[in-house]
Short mmCIF file of C-alpha atoms in Angstrom, two decimals:
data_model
loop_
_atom_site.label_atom_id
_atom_site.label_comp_id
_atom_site.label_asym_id
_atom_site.label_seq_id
_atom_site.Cartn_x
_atom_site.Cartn_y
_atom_site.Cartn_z
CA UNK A 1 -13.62 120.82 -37.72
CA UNK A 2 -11.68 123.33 -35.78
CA UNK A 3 -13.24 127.42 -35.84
CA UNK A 4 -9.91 128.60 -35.68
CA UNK A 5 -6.16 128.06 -36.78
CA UNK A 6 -4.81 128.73 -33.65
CA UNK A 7 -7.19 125.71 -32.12
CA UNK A 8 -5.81 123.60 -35.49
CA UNK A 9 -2.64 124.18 -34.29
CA UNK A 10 -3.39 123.37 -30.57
CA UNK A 11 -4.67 120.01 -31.94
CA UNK A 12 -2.09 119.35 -33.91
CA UNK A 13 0.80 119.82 -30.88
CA UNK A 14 -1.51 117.59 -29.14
CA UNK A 15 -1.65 114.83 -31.55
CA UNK A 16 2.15 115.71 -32.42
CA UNK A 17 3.10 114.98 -28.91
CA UNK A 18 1.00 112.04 -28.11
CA UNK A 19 2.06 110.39 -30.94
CA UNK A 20 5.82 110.81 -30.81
CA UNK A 21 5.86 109.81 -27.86
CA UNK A 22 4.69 106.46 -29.02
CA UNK A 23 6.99 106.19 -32.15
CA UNK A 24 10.05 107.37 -29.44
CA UNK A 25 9.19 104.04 -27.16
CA UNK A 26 9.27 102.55 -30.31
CA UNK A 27 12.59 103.71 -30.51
CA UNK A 28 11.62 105.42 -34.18
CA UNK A 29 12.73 108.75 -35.58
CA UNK A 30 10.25 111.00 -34.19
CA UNK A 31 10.18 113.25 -37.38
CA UNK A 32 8.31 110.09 -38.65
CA UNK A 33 5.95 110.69 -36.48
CA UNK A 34 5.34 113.91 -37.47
CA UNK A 35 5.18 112.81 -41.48
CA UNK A 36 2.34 109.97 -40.31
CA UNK A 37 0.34 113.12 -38.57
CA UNK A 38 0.10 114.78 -41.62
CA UNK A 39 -0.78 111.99 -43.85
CA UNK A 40 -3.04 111.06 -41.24
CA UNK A 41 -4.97 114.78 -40.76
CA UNK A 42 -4.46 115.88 -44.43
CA UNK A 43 -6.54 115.73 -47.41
CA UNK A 44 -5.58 111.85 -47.91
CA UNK A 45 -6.63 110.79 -43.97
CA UNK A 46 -9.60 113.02 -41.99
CA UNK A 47 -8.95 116.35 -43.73
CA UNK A 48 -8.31 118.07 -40.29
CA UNK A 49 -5.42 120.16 -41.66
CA UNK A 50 -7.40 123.08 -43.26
CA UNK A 51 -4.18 125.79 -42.42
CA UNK A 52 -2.33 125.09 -45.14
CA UNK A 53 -0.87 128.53 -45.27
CA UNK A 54 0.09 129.01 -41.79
CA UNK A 55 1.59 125.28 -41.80
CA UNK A 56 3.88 125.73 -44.91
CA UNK A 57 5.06 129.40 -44.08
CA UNK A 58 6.28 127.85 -39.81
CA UNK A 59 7.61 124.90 -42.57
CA UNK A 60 9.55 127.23 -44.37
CA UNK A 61 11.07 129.70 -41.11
CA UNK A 62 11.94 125.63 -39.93
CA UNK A 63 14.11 124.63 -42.99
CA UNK A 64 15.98 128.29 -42.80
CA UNK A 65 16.70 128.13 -38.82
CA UNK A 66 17.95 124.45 -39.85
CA UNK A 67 20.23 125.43 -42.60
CA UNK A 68 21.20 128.35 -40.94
CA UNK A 69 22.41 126.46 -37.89
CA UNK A 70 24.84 124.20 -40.36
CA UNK A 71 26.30 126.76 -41.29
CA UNK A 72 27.01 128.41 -38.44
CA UNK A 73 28.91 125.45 -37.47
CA UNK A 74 31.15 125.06 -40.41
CA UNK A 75 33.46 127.77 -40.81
CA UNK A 76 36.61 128.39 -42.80
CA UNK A 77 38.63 126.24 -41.64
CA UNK A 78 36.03 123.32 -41.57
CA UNK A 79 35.42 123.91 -45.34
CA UNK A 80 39.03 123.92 -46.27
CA UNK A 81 39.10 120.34 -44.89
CA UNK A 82 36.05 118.85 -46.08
CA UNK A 83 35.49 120.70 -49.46
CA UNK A 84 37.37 118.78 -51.86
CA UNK A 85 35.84 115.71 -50.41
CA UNK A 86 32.38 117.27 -50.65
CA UNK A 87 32.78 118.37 -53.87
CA UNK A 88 33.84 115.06 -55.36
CA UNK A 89 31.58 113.09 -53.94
CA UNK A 90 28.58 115.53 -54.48
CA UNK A 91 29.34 115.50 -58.43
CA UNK A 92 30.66 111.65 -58.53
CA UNK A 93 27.00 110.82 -57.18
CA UNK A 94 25.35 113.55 -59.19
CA UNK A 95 26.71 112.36 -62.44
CA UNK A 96 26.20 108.92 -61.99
CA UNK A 97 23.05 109.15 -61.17
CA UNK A 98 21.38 111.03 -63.61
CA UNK A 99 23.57 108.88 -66.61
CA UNK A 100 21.76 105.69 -65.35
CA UNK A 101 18.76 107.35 -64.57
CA UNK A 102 18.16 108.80 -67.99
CA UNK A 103 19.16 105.56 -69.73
CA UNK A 104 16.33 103.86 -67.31
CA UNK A 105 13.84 106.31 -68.21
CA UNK A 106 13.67 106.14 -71.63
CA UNK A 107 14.07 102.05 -71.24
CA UNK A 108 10.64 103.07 -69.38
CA UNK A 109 9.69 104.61 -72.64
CA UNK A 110 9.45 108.07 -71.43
CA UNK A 111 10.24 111.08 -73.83
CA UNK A 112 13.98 112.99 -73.41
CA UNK A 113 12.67 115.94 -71.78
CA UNK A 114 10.63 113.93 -69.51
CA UNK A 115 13.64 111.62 -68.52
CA UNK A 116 15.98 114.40 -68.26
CA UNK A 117 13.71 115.95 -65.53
CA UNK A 118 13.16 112.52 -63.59
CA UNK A 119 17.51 112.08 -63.60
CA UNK A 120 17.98 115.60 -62.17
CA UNK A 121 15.21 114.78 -59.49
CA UNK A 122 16.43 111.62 -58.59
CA UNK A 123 19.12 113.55 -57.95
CA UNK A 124 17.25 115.20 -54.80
CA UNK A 125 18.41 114.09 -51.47
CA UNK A 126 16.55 114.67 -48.26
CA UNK A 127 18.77 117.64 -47.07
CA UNK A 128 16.20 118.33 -44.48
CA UNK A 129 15.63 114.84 -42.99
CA UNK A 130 19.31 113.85 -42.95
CA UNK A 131 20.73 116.75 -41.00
CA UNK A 132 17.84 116.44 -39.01
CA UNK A 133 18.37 112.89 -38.02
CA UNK A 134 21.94 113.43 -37.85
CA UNK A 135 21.60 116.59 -35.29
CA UNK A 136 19.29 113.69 -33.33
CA UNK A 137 21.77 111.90 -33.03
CA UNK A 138 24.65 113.92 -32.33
CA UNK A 139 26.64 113.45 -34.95
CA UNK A 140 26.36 116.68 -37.13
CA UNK A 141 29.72 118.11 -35.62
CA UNK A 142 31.24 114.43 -36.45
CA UNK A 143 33.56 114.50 -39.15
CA UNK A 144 31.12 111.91 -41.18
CA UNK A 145 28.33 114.30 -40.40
CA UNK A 146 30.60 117.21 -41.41
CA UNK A 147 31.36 115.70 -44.59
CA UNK A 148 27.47 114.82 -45.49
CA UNK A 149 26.15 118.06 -44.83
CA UNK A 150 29.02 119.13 -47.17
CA UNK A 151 28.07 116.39 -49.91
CA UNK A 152 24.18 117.21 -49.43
CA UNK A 153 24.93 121.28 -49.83
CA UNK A 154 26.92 120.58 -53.05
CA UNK A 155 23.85 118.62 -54.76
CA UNK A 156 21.35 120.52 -54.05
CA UNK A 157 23.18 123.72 -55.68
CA UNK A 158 24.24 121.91 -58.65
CA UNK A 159 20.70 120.58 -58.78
CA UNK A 160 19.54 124.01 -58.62
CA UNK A 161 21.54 124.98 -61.33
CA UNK A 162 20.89 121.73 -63.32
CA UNK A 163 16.63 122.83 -63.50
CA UNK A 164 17.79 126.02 -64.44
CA UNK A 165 19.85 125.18 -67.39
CA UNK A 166 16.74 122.68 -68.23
CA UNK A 167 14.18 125.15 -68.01
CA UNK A 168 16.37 127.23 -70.79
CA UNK A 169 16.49 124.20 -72.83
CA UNK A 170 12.50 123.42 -72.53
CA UNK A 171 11.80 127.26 -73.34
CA UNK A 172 14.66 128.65 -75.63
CA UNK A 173 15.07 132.28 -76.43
CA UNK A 174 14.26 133.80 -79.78
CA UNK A 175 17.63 133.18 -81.16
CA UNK A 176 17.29 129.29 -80.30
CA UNK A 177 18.82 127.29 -77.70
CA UNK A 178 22.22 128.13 -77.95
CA UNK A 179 20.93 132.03 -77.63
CA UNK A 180 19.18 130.61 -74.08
CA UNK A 181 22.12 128.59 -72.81
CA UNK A 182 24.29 131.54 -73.43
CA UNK A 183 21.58 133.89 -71.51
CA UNK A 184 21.88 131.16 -68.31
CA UNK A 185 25.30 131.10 -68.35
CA UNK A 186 25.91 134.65 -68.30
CA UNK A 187 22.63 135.68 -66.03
CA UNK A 188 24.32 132.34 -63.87
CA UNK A 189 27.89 133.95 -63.78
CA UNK A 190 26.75 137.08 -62.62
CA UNK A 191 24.79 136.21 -59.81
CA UNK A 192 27.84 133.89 -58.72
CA UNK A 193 30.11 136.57 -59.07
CA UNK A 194 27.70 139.52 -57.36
CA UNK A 195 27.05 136.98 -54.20
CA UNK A 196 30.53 135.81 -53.84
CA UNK A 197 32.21 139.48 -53.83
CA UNK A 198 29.29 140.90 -51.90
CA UNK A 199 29.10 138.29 -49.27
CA UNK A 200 32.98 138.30 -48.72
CA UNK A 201 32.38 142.25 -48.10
CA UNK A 202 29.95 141.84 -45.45
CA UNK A 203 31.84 139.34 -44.27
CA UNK A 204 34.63 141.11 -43.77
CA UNK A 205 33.13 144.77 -43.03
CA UNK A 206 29.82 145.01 -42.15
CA UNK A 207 29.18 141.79 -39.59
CA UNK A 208 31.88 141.64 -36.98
CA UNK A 209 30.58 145.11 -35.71
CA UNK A 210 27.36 144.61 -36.17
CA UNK A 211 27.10 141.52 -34.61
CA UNK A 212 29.40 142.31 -31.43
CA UNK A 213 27.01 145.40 -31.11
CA UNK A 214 24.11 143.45 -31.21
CA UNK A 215 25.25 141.05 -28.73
CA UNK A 216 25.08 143.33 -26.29
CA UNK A 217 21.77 142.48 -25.33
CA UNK A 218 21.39 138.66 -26.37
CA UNK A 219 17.66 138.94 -27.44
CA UNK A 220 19.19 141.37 -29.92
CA UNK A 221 21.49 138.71 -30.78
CA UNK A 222 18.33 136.50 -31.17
CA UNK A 223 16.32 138.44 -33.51
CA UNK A 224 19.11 139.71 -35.33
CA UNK A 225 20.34 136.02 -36.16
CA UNK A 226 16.55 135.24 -37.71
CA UNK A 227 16.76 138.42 -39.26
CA UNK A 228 19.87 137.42 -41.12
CA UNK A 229 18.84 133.49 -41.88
CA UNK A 230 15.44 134.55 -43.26
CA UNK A 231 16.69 137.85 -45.13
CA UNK A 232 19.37 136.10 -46.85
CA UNK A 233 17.06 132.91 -47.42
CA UNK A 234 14.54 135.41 -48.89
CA UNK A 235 16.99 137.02 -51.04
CA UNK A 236 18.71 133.47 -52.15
CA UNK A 237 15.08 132.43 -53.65
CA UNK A 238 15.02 135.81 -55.18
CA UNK A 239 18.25 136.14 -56.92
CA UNK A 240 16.99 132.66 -58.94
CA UNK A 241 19.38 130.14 -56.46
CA UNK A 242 17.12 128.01 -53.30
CA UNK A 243 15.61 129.58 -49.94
CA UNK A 244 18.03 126.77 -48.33
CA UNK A 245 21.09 127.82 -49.93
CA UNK A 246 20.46 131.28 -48.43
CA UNK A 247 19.85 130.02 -45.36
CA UNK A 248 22.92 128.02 -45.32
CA UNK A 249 25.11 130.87 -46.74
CA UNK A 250 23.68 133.22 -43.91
CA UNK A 251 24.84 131.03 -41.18
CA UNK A 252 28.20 130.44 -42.50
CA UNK A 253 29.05 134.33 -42.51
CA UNK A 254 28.60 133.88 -38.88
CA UNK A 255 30.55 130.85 -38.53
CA UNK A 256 33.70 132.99 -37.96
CA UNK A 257 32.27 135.33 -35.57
CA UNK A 258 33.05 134.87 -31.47
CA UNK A 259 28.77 134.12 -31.16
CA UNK A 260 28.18 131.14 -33.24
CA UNK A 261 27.60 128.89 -30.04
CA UNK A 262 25.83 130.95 -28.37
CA UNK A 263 23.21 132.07 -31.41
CA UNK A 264 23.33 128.07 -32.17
CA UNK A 265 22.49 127.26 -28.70
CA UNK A 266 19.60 129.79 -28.84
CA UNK A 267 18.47 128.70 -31.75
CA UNK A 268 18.10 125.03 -31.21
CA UNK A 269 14.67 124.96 -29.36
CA UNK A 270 13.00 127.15 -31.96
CA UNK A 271 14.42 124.78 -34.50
CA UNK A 272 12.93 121.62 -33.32
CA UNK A 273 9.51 123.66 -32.62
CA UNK A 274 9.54 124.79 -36.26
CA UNK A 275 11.11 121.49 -38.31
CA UNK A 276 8.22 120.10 -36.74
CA UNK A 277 6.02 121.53 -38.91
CA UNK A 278 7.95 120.85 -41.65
CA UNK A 279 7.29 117.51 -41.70
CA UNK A 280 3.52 117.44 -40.96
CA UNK A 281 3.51 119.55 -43.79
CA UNK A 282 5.71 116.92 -46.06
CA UNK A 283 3.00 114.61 -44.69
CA UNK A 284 0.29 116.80 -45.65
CA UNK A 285 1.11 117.41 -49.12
CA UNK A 286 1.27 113.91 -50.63
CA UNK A 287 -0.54 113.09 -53.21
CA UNK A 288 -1.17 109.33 -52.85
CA UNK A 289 -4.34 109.74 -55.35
CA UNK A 290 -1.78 109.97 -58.42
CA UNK A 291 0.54 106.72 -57.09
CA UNK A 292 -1.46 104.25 -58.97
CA UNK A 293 -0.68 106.08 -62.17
CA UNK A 294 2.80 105.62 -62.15
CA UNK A 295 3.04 102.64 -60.01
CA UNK A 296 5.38 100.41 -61.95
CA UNK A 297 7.79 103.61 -62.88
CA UNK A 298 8.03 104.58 -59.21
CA UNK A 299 9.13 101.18 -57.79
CA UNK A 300 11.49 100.82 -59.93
CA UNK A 301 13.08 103.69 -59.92
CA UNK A 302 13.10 102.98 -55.94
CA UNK A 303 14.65 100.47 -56.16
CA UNK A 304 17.22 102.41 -58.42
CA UNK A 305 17.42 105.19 -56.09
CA UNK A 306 17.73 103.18 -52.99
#
């Protein structure tokens, strides 16, 4: 329909902005706005959406300026305050979930592998929409918000390390499986160990000069704070871990440094431009073709979930 992305992407601003507007005098989320657009303009509505490229890459720089701005705002002292309640919530709900999932699988009559997989992905929370709606409304700085974004950080890198061990188990080395779990846990242990030592060195080092020497000149600061977020994202889907852990990790180096308002106030617009993206690309990419097949399983495990 369109002879060019860059007029796809006019229309979709237009249609973006129309239709929030609508869902905001609803008084609705607008991000579910955004997820309508895509379903609406995607492959399962009019088909309009023919940058899928362009869309998912602007999706991907949104997620890492959003999980770079969390953890810009949680620094040392934060995490000494709301880690031990993050942590035992995070596993608490982790574990519990994918016991009683896994039992409700297989009473679905799914194979072990298959209900292992579904457990870990129930698992999954919306890291994306919640700090989203919770930066909405204000209340990411809260100690509740604090403490969620904490919670939500902890799953998803157990999670992470959950498919990993699976994908060991599904594909064993030549020596068997106990040859593979012992290759995870050591290939796991070292990339813990290299991050850990070599972010505390930067940390310590490297950033406070580099930063105060790029703030001199505050688009510096700008460039050199997406630099950072997308460099470590980039090099946290690399190293085997999630683009959104890196992201995370790379603002919370900064969290410490004298700038962290003023990159997170700079940051903010761009943010909202890019998330929005994000979710007409969430929107975009389901499949509602393959619901019917799995209709029964996915309500009830819904209901589960919910």
């Amino acid at each position: 329909m369109f002879d060019t992305p860059f007029a796809e992407f006019a229309a979709l601003l237009l249609v973006a902005a129309l239709v929030g507007a609508v869902f905001v005098r609803l008084r609705q989320p607008v991000l579910m706005a955004y997820i309508v657009i895509g379903i609406a303009l995607g492959p399962a509505g009019l088909g309009w959406v023919k940058a899928h490229d362009q869309v998912a890459l602007l999706a991907q720089i949104g997620v890492t300026v959003l999980l770079f701005i969390v953890g810009l705002k949680l620094d040392l002292q934060h995490v000494r305050h709301i880690g031990p309640v993050a942590l035992a919530t995070g596993l608490g709900q982790l574990a519990f979930t994918i016991v009683l999932g896994f039992g409700l699988m297989l009473l679905l009559g799914k194979d072990v592998m298959t209900a292992l997989y579904v457990a870990v992905a129930l698992t999954f929370s919306s890291t994306i929409i919640i700090v989203k709606l919770l930066t909405d409304k204000r209340e990411l700085d809260s100690l509740h918000g604090r403490i969620a974004v904490g919670f939500l950080i902890v799953q998803d890198l157990a999670v992470v390390l959950a498919m990993m061990a699976m994908s060991a188990l599904r594909t064993p080395a030549d020596g068997g499986a106990t040859a593979a779990w012992t290759d995870v846990a050591v290939s796991l242990a070292t990339r813990l160990s290299l991050a850990v030592g070599l972010i505390a060195l930067v940390m310590r080092w490297v950033l406070p000069r580099l930063v105060a020497a790029m703030a001199r000149s505050q688009e510096l600061l700008l460039v050199f704070a997406l630099a950072w977020g997308t460099g470590l994202a980039a090099l946290g889907a690399w190293a085997g871990f999630s683009m959104e852990a890196g992201a995370f990790v790379a603002g919370f180096t900064l969290a410490s440094t004298h700038y962290r308002d003023a990159i997170s106030a700079r940051l903010g617009g761009i943010r909202d431009f890019l998330l929005l993206f994000f979710f007409i690309h969430l929107g975009v990419e389901l499949d509602l073709t393959t619901l019917g097949q799995e209709l029964s399983s996915a309500l009830v495990l819904s209901v589960f979930a919910y």
